[in-house]
mmCIF file of N, CA, C and O in Angstrom:
data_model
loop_
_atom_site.group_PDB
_atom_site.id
_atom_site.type_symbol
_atom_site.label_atom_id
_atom_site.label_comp_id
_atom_site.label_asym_id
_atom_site.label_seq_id
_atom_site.Cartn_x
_atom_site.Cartn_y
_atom_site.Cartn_z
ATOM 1 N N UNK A 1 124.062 77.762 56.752
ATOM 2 C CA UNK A 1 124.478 78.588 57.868
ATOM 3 C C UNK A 1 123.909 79.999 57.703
ATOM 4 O O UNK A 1 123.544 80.644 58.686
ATOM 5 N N UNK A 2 123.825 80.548 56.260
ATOM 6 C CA UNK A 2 123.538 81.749 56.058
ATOM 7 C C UNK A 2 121.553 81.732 56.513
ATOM 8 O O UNK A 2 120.924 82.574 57.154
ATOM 9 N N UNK A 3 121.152 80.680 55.990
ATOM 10 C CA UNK A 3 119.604 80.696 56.440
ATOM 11 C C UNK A 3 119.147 81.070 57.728
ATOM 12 O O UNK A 3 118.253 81.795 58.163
ATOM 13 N N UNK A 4 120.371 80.080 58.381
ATOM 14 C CA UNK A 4 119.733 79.833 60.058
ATOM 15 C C UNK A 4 120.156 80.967 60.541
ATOM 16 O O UNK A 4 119.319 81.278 61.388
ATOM 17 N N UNK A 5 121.158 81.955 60.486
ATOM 18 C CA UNK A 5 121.908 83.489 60.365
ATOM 19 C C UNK A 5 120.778 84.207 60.306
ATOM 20 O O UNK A 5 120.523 84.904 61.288
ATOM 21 N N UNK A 6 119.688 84.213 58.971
ATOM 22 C CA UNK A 6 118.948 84.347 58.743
ATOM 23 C C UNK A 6 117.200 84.507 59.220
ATOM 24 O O UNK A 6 116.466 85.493 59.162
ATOM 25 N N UNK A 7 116.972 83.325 59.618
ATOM 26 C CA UNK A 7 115.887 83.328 60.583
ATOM 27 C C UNK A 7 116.268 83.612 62.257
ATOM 28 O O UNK A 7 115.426 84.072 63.028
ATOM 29 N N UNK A 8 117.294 83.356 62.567
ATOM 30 C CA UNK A 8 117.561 84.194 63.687
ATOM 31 C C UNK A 8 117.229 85.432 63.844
ATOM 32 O O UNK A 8 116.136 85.725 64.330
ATOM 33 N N UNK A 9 118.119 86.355 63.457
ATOM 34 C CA UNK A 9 117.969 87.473 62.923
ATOM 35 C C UNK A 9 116.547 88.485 62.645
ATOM 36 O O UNK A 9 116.433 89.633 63.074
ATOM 37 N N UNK A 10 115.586 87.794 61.875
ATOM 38 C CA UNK A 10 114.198 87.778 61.806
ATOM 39 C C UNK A 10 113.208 87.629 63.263
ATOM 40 O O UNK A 10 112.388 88.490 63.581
ATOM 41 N N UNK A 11 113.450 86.437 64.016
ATOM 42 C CA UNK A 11 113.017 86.501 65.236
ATOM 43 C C UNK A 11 113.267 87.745 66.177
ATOM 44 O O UNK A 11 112.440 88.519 66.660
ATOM 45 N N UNK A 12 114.658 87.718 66.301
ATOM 46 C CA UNK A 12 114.888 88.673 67.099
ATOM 47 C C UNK A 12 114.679 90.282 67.244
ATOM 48 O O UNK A 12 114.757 91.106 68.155
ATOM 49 N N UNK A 13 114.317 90.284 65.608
ATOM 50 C CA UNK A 13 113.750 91.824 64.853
ATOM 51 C C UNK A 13 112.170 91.732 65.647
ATOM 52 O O UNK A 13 111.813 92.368 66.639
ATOM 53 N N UNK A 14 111.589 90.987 65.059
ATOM 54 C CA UNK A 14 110.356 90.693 65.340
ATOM 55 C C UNK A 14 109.889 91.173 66.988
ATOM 56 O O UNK A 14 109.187 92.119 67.345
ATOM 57 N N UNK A 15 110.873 89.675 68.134
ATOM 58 C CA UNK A 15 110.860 90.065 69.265
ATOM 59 C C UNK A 15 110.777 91.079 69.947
ATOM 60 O O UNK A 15 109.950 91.352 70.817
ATOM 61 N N UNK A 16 111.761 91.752 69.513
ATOM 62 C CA UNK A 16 111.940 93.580 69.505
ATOM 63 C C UNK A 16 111.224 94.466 69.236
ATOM 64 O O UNK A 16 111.288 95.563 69.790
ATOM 65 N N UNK A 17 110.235 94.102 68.151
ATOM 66 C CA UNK A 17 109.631 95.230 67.499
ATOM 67 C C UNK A 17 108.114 94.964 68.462
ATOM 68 O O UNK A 17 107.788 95.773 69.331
ATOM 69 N N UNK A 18 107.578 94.162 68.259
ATOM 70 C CA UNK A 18 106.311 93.748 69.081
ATOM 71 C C UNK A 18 106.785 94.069 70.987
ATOM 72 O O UNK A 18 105.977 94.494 71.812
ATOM 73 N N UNK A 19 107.733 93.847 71.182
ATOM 74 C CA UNK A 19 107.917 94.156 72.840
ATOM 75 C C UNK A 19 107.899 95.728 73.007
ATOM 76 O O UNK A 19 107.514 96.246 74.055
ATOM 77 N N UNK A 20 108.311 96.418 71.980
ATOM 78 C CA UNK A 20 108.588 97.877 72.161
ATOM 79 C C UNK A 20 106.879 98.583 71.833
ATOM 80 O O UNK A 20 106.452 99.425 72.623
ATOM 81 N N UNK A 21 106.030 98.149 70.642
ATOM 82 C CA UNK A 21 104.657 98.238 70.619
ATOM 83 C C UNK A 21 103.853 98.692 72.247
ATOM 84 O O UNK A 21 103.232 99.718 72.527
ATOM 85 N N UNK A 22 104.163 97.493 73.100
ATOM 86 C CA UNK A 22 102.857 97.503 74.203
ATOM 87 C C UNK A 22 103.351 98.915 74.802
ATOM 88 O O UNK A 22 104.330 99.661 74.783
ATOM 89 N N UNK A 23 102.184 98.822 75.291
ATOM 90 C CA UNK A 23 102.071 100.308 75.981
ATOM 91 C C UNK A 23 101.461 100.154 77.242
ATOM 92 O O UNK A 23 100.364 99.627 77.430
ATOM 93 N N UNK A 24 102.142 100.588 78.025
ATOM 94 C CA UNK A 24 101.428 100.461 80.003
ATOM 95 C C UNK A 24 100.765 101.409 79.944
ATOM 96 O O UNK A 24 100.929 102.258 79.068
ATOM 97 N N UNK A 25 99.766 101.496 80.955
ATOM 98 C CA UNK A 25 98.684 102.408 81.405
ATOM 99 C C UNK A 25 99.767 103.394 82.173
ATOM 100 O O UNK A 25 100.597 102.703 82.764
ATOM 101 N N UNK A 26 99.991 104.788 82.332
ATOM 102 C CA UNK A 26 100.887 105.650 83.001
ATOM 103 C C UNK A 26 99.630 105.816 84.572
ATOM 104 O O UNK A 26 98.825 106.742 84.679
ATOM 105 N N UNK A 27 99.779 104.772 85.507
ATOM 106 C CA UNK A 27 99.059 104.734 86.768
ATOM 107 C C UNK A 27 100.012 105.679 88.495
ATOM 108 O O UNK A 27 100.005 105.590 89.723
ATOM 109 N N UNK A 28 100.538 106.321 87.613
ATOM 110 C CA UNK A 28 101.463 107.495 88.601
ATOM 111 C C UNK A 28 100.737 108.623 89.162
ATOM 112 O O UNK A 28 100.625 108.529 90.384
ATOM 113 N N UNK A 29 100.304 109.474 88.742
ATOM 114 C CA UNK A 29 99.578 110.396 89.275
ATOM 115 C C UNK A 29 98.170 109.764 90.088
ATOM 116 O O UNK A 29 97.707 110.281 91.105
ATOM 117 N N UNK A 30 97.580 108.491 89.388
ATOM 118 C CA UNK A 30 96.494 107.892 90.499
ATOM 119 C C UNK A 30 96.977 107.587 91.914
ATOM 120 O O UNK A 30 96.353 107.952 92.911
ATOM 121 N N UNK A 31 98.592 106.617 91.969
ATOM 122 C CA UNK A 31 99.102 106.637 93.013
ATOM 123 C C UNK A 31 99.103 108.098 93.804
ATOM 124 O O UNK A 31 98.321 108.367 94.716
ATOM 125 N N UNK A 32 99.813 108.720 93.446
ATOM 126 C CA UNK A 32 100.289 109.842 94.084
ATOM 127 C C UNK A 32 99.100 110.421 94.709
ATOM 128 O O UNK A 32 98.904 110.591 95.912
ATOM 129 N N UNK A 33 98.425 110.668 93.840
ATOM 130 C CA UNK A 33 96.486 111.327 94.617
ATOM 131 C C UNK A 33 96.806 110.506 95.740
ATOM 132 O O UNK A 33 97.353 111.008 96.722
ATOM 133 N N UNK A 34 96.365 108.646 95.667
ATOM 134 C CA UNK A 34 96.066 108.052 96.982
ATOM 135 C C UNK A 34 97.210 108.315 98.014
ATOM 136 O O UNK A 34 96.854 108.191 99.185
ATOM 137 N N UNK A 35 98.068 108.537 97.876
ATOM 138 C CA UNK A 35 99.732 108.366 99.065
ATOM 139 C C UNK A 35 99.368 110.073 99.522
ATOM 140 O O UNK A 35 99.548 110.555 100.640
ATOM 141 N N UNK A 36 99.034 110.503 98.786
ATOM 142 C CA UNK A 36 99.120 112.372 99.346
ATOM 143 C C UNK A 36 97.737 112.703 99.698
ATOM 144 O O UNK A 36 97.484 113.904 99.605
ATOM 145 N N UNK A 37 96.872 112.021 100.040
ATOM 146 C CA UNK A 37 95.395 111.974 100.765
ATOM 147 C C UNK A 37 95.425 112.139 101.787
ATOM 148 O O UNK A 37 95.905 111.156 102.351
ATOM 149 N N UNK A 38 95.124 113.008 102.534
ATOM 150 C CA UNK A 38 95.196 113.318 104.229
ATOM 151 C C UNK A 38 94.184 112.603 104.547
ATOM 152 O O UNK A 38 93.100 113.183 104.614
ATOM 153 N N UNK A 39 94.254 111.019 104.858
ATOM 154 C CA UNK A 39 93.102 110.579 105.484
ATOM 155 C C UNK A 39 93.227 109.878 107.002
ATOM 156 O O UNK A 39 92.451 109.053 107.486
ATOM 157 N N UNK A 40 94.214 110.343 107.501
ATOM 158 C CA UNK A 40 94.639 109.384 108.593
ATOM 159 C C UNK A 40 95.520 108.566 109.079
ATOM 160 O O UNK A 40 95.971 108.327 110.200
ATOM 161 N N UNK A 41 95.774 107.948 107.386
ATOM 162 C CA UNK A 41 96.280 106.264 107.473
ATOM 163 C C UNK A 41 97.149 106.643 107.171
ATOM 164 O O UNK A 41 97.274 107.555 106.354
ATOM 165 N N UNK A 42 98.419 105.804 107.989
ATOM 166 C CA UNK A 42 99.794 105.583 107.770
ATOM 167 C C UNK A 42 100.388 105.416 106.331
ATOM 168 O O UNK A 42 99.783 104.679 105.552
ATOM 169 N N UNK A 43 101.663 106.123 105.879
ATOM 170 C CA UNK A 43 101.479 105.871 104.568
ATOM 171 C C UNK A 43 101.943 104.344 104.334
ATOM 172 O O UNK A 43 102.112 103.682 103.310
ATOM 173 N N UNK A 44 102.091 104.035 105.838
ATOM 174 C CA UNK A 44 102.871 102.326 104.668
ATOM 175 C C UNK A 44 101.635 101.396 104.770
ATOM 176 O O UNK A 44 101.742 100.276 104.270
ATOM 177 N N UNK A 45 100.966 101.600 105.114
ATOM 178 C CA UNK A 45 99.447 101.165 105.225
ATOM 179 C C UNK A 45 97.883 101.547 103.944
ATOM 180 O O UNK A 45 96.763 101.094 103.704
ATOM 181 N N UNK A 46 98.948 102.818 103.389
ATOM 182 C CA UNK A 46 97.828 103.060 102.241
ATOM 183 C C UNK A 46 97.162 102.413 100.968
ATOM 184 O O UNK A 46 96.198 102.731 100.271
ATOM 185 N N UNK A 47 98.147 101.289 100.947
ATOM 186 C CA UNK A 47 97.877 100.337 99.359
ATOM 187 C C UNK A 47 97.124 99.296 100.009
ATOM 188 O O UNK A 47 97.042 98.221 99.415
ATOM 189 N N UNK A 48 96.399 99.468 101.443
ATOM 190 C CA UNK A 48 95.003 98.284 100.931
ATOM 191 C C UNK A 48 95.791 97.182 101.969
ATOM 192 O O UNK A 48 96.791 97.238 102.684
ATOM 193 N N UNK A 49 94.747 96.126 101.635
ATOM 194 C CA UNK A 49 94.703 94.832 102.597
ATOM 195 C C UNK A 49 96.542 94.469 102.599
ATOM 196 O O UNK A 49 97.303 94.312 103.553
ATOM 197 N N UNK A 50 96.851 94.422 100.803
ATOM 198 C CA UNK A 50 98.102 93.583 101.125
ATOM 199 C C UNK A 50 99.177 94.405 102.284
ATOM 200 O O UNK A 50 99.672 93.909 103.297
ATOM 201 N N UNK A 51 99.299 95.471 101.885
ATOM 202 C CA UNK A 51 99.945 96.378 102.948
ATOM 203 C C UNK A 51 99.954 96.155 104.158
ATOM 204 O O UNK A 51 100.953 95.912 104.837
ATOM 205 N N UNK A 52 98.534 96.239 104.620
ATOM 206 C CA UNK A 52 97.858 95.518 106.309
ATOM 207 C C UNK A 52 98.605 94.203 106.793
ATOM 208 O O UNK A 52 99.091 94.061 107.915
ATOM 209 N N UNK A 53 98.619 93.323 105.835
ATOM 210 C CA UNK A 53 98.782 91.961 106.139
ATOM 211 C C UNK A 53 100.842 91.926 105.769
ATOM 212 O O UNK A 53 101.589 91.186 106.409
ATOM 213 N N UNK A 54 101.189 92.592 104.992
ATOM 214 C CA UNK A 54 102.603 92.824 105.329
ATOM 215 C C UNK A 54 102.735 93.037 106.359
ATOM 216 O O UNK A 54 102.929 92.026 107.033
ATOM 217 N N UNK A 55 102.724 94.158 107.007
ATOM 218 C CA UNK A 55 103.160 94.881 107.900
ATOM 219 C C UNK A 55 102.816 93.649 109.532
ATOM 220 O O UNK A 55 103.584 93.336 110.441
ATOM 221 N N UNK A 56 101.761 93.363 109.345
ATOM 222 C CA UNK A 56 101.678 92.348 110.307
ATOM 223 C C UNK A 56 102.352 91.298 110.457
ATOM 224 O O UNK A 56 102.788 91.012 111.571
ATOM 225 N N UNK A 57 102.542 90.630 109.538
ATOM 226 C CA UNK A 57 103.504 89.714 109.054
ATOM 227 C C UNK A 57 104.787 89.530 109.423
ATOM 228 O O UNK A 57 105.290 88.439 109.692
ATOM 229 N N UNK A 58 105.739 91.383 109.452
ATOM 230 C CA UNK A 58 106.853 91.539 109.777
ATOM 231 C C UNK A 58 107.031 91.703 110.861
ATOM 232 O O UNK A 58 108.113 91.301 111.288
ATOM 233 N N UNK A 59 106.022 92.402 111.887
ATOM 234 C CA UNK A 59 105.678 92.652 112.835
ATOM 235 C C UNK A 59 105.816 91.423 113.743
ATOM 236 O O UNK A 59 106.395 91.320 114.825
ATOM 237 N N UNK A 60 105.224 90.633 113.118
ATOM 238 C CA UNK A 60 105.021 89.241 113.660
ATOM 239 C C UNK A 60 106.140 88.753 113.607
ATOM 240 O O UNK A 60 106.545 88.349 114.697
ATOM 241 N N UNK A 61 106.959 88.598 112.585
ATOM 242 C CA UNK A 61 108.308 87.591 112.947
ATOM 243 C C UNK A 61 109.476 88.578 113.386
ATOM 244 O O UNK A 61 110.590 88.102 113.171
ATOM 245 N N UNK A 62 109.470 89.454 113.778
ATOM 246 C CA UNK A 62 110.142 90.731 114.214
ATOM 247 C C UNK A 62 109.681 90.386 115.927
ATOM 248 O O UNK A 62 110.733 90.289 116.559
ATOM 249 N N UNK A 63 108.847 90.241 116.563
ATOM 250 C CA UNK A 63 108.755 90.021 117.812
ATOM 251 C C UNK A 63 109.171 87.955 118.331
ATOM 252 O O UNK A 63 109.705 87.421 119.303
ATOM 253 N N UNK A 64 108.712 87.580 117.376
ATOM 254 C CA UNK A 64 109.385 86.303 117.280
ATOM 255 C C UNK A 64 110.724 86.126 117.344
ATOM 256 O O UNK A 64 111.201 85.456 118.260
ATOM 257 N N UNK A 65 111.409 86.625 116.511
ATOM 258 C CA UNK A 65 112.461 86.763 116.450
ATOM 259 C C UNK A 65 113.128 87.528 117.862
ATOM 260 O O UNK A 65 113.686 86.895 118.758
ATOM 261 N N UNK A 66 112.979 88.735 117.853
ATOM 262 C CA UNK A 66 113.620 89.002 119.212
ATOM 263 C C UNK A 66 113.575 88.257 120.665
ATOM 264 O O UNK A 66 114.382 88.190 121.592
ATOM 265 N N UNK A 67 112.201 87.703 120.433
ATOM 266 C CA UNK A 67 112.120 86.787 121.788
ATOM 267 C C UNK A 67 112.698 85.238 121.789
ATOM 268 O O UNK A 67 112.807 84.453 122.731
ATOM 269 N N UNK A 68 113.035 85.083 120.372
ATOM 270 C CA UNK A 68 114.154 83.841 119.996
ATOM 271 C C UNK A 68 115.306 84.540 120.497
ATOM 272 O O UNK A 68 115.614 84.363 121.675
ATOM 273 N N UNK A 69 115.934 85.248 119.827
ATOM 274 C CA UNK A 69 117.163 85.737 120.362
ATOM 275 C C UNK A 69 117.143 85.874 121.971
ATOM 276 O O UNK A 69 117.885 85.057 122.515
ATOM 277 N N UNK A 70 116.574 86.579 122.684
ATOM 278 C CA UNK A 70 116.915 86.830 124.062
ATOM 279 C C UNK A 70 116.882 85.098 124.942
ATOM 280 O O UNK A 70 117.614 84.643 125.821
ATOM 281 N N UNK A 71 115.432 84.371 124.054
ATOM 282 C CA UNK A 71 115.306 82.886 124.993
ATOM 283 C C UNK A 71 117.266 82.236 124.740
ATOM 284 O O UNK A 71 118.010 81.727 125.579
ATOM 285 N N UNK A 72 117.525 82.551 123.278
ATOM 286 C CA UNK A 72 118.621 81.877 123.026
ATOM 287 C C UNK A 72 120.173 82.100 123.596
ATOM 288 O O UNK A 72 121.087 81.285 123.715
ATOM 289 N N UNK A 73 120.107 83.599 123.917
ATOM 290 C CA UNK A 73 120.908 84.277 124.784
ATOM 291 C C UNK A 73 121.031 83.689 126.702
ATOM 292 O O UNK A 73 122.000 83.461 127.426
ATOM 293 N N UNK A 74 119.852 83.643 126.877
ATOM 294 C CA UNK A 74 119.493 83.023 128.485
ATOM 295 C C UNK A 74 119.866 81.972 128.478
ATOM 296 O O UNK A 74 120.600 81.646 129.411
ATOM 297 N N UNK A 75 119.501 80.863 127.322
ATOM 298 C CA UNK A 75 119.987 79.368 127.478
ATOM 299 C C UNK A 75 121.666 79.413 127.517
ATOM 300 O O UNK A 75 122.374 78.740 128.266
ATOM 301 N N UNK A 76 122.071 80.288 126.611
ATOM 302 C CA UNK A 76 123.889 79.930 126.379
ATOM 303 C C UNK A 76 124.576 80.710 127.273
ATOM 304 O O UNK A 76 125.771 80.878 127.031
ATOM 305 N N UNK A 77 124.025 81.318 128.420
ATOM 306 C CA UNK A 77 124.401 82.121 129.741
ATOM 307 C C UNK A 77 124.436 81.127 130.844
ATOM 308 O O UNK A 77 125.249 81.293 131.753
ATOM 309 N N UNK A 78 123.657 80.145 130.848
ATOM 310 C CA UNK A 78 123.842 79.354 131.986
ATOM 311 C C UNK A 78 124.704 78.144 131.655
ATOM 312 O O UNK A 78 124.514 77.662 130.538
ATOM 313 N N UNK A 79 125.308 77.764 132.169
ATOM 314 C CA UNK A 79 126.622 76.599 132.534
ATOM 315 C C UNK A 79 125.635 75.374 132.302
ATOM 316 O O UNK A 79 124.576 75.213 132.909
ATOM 317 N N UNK A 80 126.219 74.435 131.203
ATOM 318 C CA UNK A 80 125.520 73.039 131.647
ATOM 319 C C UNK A 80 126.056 72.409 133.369
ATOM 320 O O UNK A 80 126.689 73.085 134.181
ATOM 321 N N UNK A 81 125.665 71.208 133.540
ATOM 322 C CA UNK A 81 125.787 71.296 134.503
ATOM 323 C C UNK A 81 126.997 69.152 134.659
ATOM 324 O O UNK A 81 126.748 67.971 134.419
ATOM 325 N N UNK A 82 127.860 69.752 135.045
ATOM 326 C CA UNK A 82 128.737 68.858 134.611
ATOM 327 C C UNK A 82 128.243 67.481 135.291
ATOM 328 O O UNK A 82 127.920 67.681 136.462
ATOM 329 N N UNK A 83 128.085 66.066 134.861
ATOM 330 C CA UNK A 83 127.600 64.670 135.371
ATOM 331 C C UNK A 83 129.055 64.270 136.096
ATOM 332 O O UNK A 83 129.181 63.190 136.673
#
């Protein structure tokens, strides 16, 4: 019991010590340059294609959606029609 106590213990040192090592690139101030660029572009539009294709995306099921709702509203406004 004391072993397996043991190599536990060891892993989890280990785990710890190697996860705390890596080091990220600090890519903050590159952002910030691009978002604070007076170039025109919308800022929710500034990070590039994926941005573009979000925004369309939501856009897209955002008008879908409302025109579901109103078709679905018109249908449950009119009376079936009794046989």
């Amino acid at each position: 019991l004391y072993l397996l106590f043991q190599g536990l213990r060891q892993i989890s040192q280990r785990t710890i010590s190697t996860a705390s090592r890596r080091q990220f690139e600090n890519r903050v101030p590159e952002k910030q340059k691009l978002f604070q660029e007076d170039n025109g572009i919308p800022v929710h539009l500034k990070g590039g294609l994926m941005d573009a294709l979000l925004y369309r995306v939501t856009m897209g099921l955002s008008v879908f959606g409302t025109a579901y709702v109103v078709y679905e509203l018109l249908v449950a406004s009119m009376p079936k029609k009794q046989k």
